Short mmCIF file of C-alpha atoms in Angstrom, two decimals:
data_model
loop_
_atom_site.label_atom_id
_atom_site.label_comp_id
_atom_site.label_asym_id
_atom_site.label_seq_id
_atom_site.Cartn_x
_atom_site.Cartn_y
_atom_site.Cartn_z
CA UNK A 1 0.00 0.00 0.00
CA UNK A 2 1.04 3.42 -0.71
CA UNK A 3 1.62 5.79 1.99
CA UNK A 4 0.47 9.46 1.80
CA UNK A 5 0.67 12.30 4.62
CA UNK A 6 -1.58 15.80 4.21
CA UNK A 7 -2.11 18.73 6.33
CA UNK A 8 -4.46 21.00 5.63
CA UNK A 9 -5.22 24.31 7.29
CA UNK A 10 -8.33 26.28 7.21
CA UNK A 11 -8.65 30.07 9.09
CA UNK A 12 -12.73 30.77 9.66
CA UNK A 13 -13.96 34.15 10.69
CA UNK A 14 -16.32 31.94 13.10
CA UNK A 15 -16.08 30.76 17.14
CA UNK A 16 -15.16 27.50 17.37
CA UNK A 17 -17.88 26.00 18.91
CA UNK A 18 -19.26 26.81 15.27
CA UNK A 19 -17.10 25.14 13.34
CA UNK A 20 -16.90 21.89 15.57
CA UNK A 21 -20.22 21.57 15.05
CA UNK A 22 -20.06 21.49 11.50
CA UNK A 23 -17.58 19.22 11.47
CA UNK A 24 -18.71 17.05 13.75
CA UNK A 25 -22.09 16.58 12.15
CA UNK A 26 -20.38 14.41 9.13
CA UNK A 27 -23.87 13.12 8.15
CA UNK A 28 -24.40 16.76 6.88
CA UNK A 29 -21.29 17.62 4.81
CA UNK A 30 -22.92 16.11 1.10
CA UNK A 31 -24.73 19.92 2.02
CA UNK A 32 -22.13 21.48 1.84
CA UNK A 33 -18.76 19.88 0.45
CA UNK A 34 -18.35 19.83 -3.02
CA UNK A 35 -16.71 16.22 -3.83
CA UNK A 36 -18.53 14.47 -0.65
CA UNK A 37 -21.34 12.00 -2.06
CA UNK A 38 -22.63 10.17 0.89
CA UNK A 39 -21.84 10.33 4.84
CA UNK A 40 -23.93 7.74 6.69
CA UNK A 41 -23.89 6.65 10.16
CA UNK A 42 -22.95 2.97 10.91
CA UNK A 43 -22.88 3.04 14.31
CA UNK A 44 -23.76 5.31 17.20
CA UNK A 45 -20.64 5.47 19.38
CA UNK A 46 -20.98 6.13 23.29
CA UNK A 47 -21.99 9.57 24.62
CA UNK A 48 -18.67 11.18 23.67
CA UNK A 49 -18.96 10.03 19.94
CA UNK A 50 -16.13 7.77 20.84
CA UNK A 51 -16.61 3.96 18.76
CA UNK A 52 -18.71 6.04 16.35
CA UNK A 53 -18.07 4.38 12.92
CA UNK A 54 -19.73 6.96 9.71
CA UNK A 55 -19.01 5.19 5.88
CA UNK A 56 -17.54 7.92 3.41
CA UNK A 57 -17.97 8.41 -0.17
CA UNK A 58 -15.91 10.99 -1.74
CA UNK A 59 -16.49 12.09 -5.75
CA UNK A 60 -12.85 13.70 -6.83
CA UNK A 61 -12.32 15.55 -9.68
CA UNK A 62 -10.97 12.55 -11.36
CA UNK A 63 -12.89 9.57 -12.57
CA UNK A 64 -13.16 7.64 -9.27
CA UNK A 65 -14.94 7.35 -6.12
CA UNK A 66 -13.67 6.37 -2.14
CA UNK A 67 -15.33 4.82 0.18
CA UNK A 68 -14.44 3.96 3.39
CA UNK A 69 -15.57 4.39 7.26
CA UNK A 70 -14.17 6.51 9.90
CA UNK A 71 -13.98 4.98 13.15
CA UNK A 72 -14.25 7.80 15.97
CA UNK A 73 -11.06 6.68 18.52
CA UNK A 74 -10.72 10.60 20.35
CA UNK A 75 -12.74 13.76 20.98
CA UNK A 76 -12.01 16.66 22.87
CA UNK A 77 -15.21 18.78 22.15
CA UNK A 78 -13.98 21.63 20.86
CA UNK A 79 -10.43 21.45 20.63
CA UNK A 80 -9.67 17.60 18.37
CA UNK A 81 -11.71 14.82 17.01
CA UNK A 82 -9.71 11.62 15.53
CA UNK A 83 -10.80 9.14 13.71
CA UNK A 84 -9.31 5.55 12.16
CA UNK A 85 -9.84 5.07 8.40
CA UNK A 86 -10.46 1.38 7.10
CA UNK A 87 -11.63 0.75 3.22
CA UNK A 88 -10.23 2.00 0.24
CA UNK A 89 -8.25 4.49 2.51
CA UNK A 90 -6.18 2.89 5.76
CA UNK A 91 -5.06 5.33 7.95
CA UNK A 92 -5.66 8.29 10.77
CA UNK A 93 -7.51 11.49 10.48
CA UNK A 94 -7.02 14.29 12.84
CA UNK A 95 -8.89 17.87 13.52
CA UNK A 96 -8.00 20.33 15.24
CA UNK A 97 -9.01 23.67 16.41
CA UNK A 98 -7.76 26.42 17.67
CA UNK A 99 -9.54 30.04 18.34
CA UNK A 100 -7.90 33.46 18.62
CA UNK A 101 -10.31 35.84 19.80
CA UNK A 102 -10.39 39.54 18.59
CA UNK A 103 -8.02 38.56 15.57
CA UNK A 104 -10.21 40.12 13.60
CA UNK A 105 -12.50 42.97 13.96
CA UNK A 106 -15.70 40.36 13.29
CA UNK A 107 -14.43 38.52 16.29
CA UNK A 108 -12.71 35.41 16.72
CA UNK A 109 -11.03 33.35 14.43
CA UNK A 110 -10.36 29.49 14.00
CA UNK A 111 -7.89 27.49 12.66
CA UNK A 112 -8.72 24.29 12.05
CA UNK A 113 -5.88 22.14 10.66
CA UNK A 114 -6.64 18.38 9.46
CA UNK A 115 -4.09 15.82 9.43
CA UNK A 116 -4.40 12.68 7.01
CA UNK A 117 -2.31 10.32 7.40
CA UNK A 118 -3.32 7.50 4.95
CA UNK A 119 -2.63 4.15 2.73
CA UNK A 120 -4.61 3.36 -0.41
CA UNK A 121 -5.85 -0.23 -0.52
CA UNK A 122 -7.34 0.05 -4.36
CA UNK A 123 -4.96 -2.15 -6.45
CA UNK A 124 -4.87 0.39 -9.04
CA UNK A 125 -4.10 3.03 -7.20
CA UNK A 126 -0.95 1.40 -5.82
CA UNK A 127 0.52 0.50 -9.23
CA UNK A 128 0.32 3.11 -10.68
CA UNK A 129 1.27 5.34 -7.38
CA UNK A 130 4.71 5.86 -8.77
CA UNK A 131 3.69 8.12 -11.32
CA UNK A 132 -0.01 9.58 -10.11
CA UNK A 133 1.22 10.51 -6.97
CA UNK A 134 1.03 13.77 -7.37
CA UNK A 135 -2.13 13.73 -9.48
CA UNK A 136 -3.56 12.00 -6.19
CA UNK A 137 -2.12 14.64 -4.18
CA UNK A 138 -3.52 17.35 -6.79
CA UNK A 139 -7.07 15.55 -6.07
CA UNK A 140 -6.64 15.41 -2.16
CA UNK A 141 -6.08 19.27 -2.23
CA UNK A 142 -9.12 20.13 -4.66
CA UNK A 143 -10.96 18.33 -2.11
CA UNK A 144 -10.39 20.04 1.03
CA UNK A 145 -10.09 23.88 -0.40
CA UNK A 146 -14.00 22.58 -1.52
CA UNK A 147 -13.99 21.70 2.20
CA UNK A 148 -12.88 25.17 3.52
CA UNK A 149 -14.77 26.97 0.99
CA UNK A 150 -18.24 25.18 1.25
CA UNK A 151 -18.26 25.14 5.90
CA UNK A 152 -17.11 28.91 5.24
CA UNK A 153 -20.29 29.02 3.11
CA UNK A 154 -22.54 27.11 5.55
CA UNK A 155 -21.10 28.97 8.73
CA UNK A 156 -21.69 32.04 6.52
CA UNK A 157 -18.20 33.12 7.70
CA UNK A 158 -15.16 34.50 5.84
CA UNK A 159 -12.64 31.74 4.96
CA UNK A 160 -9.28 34.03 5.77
CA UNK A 161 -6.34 31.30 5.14
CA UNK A 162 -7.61 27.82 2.66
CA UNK A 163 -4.11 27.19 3.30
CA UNK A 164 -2.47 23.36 2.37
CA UNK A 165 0.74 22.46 3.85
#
């Protein structure tokens, strides 16, 4: 399997008890992320959302499709959520948030930065990972600056930084 490490970092003119929420509430991101097909809850988890297991189906901008669930193994409501990919995608997923109040005249600010650290399991994508690489890469970061834009759009917030690392 081929390994692949991305950090993304989003800045949202929005508290971050606003933004957890929307990223919290997975079942609700086909709303609002452009590329995210399906997001369906498997299993409830216990009261902290910890054991929660939600199957995935991304659309890139390429001709394929992922799918694969995300196991909920941490939360620390507001502050990081972490989940444990299995399916077509192997790996860890990390949020994070951080909030600077008064960075901004329209009050605080949050940074959320995503870590995704992953291994594709689809045959094909492994042989020919030597020379798509960074076509996958291309395709992970299309993704996720349709992730910044579209929660800035549902939190109705400014999206300061759709920064990728």
């Amino acid at each position: 399997m081929t390994e692949y490490s991305f950090l993304t970092t989003w800045c949202l003119e929005a508290p971050r008890e606003r933004v957890w929420d929307a990223i919290w509430e997975s079942g609700r991101w086909p709303d609002w992320w452009r590329g995210m097909v399906a997001s369906e809850l498997v299993v409830e988890g216990d009261e902290s959302g910890v054991g929660q297991v939600v199957r995935h189906t991304w659309r890139s901008k390429l001709p394929y499709d992922l799918d694969f669930e995300m196991t909920t193994t941490r939360v620390d409501k507001p502050h990081l959520l972490e989940g444990q990919a299995k399916g077509e995608l192997a790996g860890v997923g990390r949020w994070r948030l951080f909030e600077e109040d008064g960075a901004t005249d329209d009050g605080p600010v949050t940074a959320v930065v995503y870590e995704w650290n992953v291994q594709t399991t689809k045959r094909w994508m492994n042989l020919l990972a030597p020379v798509a690489r960074p076509v996958f890469a291309w395709n992970h970061d299309w993704l996720m600056r349709n992730g910044g834009e579209g929660i800035a759009g549902v939190l109705g917030c400014r999206l300061l930084a759709p920064g990728l690392i």
